[in-house]
C-alpha atoms as a PDB file:
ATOM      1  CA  UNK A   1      27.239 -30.080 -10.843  1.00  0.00           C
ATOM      2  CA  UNK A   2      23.505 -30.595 -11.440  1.00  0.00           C
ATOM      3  CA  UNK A   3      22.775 -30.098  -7.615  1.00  0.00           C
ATOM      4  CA  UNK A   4      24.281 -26.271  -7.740  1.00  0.00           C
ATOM      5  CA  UNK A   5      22.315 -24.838 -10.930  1.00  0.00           C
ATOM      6  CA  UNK A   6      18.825 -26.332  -9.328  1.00  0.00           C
ATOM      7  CA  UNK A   7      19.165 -24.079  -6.491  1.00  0.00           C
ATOM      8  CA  UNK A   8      20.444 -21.450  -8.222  1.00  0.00           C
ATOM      9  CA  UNK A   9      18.076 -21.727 -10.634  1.00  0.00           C
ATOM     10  CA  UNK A  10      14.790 -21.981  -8.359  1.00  0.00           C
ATOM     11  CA  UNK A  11      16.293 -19.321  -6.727  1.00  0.00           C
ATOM     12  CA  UNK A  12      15.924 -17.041  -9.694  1.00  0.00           C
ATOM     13  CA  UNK A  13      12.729 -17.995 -10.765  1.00  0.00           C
ATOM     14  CA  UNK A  14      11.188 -17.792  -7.009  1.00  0.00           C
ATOM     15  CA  UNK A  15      11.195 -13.960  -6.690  1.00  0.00           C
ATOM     16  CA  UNK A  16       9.785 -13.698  -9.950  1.00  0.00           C
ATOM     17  CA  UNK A  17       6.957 -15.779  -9.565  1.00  0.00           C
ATOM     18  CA  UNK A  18       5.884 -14.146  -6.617  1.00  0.00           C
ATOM     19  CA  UNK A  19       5.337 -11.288  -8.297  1.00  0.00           C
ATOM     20  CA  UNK A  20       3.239 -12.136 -10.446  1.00  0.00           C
ATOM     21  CA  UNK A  21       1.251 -13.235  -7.812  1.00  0.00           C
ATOM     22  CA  UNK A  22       0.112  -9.557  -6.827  1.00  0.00           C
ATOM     23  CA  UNK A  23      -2.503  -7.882  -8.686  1.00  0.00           C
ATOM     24  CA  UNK A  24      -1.231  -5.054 -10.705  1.00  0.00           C
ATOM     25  CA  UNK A  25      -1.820  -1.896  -8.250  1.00  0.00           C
ATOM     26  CA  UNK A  26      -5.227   0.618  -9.871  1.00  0.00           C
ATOM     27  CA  UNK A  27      -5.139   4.286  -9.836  1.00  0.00           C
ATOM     28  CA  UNK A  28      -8.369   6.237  -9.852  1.00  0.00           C
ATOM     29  CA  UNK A  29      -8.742   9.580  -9.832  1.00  0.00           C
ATOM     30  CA  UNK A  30     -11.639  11.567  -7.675  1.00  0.00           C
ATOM     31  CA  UNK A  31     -12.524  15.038  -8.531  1.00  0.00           C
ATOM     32  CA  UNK A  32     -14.604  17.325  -6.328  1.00  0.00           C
ATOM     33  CA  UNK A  33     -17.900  16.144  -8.410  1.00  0.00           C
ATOM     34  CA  UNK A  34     -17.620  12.645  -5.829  1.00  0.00           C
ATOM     35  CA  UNK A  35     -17.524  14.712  -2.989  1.00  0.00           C
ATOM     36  CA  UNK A  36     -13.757  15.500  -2.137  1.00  0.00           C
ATOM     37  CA  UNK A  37     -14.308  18.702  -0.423  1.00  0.00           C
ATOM     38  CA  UNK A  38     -10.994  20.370  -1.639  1.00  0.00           C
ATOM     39  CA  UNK A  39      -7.969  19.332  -4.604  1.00  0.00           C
ATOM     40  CA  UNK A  40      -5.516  20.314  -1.709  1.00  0.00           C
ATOM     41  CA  UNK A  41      -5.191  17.291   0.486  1.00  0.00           C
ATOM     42  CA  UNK A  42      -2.411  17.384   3.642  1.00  0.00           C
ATOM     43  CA  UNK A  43      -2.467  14.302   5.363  1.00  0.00           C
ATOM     44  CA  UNK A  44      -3.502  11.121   4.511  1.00  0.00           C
ATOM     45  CA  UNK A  45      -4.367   7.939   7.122  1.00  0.00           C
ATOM     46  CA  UNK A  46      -5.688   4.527   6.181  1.00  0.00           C
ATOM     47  CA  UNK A  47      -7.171   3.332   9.915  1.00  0.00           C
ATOM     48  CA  UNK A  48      -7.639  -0.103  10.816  1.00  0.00           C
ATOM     49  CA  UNK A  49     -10.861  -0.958   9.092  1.00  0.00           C
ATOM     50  CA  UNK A  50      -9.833   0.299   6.230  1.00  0.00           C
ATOM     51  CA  UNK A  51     -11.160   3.790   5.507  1.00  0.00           C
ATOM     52  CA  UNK A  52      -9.121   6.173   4.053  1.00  0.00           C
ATOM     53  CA  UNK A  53      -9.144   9.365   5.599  1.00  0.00           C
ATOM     54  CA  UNK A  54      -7.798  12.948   4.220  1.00  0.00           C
ATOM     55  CA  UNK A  55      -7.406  16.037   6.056  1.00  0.00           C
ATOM     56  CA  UNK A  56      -7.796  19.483   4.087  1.00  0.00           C
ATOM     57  CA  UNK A  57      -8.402  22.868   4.811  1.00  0.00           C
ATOM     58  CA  UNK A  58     -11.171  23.112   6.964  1.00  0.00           C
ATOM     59  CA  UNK A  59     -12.448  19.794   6.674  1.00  0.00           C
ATOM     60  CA  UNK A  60     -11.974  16.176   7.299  1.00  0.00           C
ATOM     61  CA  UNK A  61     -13.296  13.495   4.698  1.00  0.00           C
ATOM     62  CA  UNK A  62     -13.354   9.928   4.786  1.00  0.00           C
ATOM     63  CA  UNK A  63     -13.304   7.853   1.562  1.00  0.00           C
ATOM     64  CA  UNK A  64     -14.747   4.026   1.708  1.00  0.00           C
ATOM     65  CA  UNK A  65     -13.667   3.340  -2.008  1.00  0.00           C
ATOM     66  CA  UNK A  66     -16.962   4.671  -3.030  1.00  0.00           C
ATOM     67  CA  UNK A  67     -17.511   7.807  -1.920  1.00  0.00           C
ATOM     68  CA  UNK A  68     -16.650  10.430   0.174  1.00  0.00           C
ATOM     69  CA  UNK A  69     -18.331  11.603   3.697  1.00  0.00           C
ATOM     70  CA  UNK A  70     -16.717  15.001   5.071  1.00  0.00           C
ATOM     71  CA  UNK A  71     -17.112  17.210   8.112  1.00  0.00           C
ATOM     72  CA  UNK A  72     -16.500  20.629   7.679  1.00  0.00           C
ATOM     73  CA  UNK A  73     -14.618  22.576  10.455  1.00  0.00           C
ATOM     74  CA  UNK A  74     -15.975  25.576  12.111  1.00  0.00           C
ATOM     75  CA  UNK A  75     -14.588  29.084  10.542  1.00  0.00           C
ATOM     76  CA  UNK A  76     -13.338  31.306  13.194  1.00  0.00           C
ATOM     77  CA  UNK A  77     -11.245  33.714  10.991  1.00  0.00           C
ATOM     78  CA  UNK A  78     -10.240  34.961  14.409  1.00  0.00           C
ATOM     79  CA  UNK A  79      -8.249  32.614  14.760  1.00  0.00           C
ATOM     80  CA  UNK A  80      -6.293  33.226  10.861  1.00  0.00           C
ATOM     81  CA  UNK A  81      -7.076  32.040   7.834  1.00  0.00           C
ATOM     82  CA  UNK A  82      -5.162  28.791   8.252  1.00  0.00           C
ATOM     83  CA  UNK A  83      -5.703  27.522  11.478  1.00  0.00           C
ATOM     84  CA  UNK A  84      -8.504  25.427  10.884  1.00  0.00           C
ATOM     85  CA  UNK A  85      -6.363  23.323   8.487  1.00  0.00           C
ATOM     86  CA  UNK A  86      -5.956  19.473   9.021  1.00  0.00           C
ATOM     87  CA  UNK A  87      -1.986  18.835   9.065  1.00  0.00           C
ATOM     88  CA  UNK A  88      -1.827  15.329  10.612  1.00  0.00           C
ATOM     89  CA  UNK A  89      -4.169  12.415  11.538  1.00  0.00           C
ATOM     90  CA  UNK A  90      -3.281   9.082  13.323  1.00  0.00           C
ATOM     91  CA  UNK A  91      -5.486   6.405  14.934  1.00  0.00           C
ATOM     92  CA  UNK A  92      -5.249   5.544  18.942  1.00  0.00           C
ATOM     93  CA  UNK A  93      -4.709   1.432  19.644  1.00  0.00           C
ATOM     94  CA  UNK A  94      -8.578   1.620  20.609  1.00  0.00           C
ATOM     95  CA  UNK A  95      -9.502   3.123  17.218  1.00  0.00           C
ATOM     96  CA  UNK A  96      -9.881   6.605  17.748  1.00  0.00           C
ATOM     97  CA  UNK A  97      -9.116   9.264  15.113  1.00  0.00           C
ATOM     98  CA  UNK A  98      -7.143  12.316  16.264  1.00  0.00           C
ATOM     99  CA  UNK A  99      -6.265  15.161  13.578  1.00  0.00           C
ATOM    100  CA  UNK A 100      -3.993  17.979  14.844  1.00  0.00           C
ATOM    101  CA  UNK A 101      -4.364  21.661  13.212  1.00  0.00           C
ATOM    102  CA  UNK A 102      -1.637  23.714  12.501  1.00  0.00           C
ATOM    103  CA  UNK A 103      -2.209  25.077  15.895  1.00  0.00           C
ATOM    104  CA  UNK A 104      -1.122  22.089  17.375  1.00  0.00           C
ATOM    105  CA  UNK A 105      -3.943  21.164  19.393  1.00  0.00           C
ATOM    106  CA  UNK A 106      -5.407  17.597  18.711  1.00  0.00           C
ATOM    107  CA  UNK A 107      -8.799  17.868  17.865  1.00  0.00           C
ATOM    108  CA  UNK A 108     -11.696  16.488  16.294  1.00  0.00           C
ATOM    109  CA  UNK A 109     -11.511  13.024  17.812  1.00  0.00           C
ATOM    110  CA  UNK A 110     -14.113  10.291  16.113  1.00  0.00           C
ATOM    111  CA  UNK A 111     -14.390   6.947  16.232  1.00  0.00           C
ATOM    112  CA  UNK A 112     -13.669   5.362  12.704  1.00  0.00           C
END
């Protein structure tokens, strides 16, 4: 009888203590006044080293943890008043960051 509840109870307490092994998860906000170029963020990719980059509006920023570093799109309200906005970002197996706009071109490409 013994040798069922052992299992059963390691079993229970295993989950749970690996758990506590995480670190609890921190939130931190950023305002504008660290240098995120817009409140309005619509994509979001963490690359391979680790930088997270954000694509808004007419710009592109990348966030280290401490601050922010953005390039700012050209403005060619030719074009409309949103096309120069960010809508996706992913990184190519040899590192390269491609954003798309909402024209659909890829664009921007930078090594991260």
């Amino acid at each position: 009888m013994f040798g069922v509840v052992l299992p059963a109870v390691a079993l229970l307490l295993g989950p749970a203590t690996l758990v506590s092994q995480f670190p609890e998860p921190r939130f931190e906000h950023i305002m504008k006044a660290r240098g995120l170029p817009n409140a309005l963020i619509h994509c979001m990719l963490m690359d391979r080293q680790g930088f997270l980059w954000f694509g808004f509006e007419g710009a592109l920023a990348r966030y280290d943890r401490i601050q922010f570093m953005s390039v700012r799109l050209p403005n060619d309200r030719s074009l409309g008043a949103t096309q120069n906005l960010i809508n996706n970002c992913i990184e190519s197996r040899n590192g390269i960051l491609w954003c798309a706009t909402i024209r659909g071109d890829p664009s921007l490409p930078s090594e991260s």
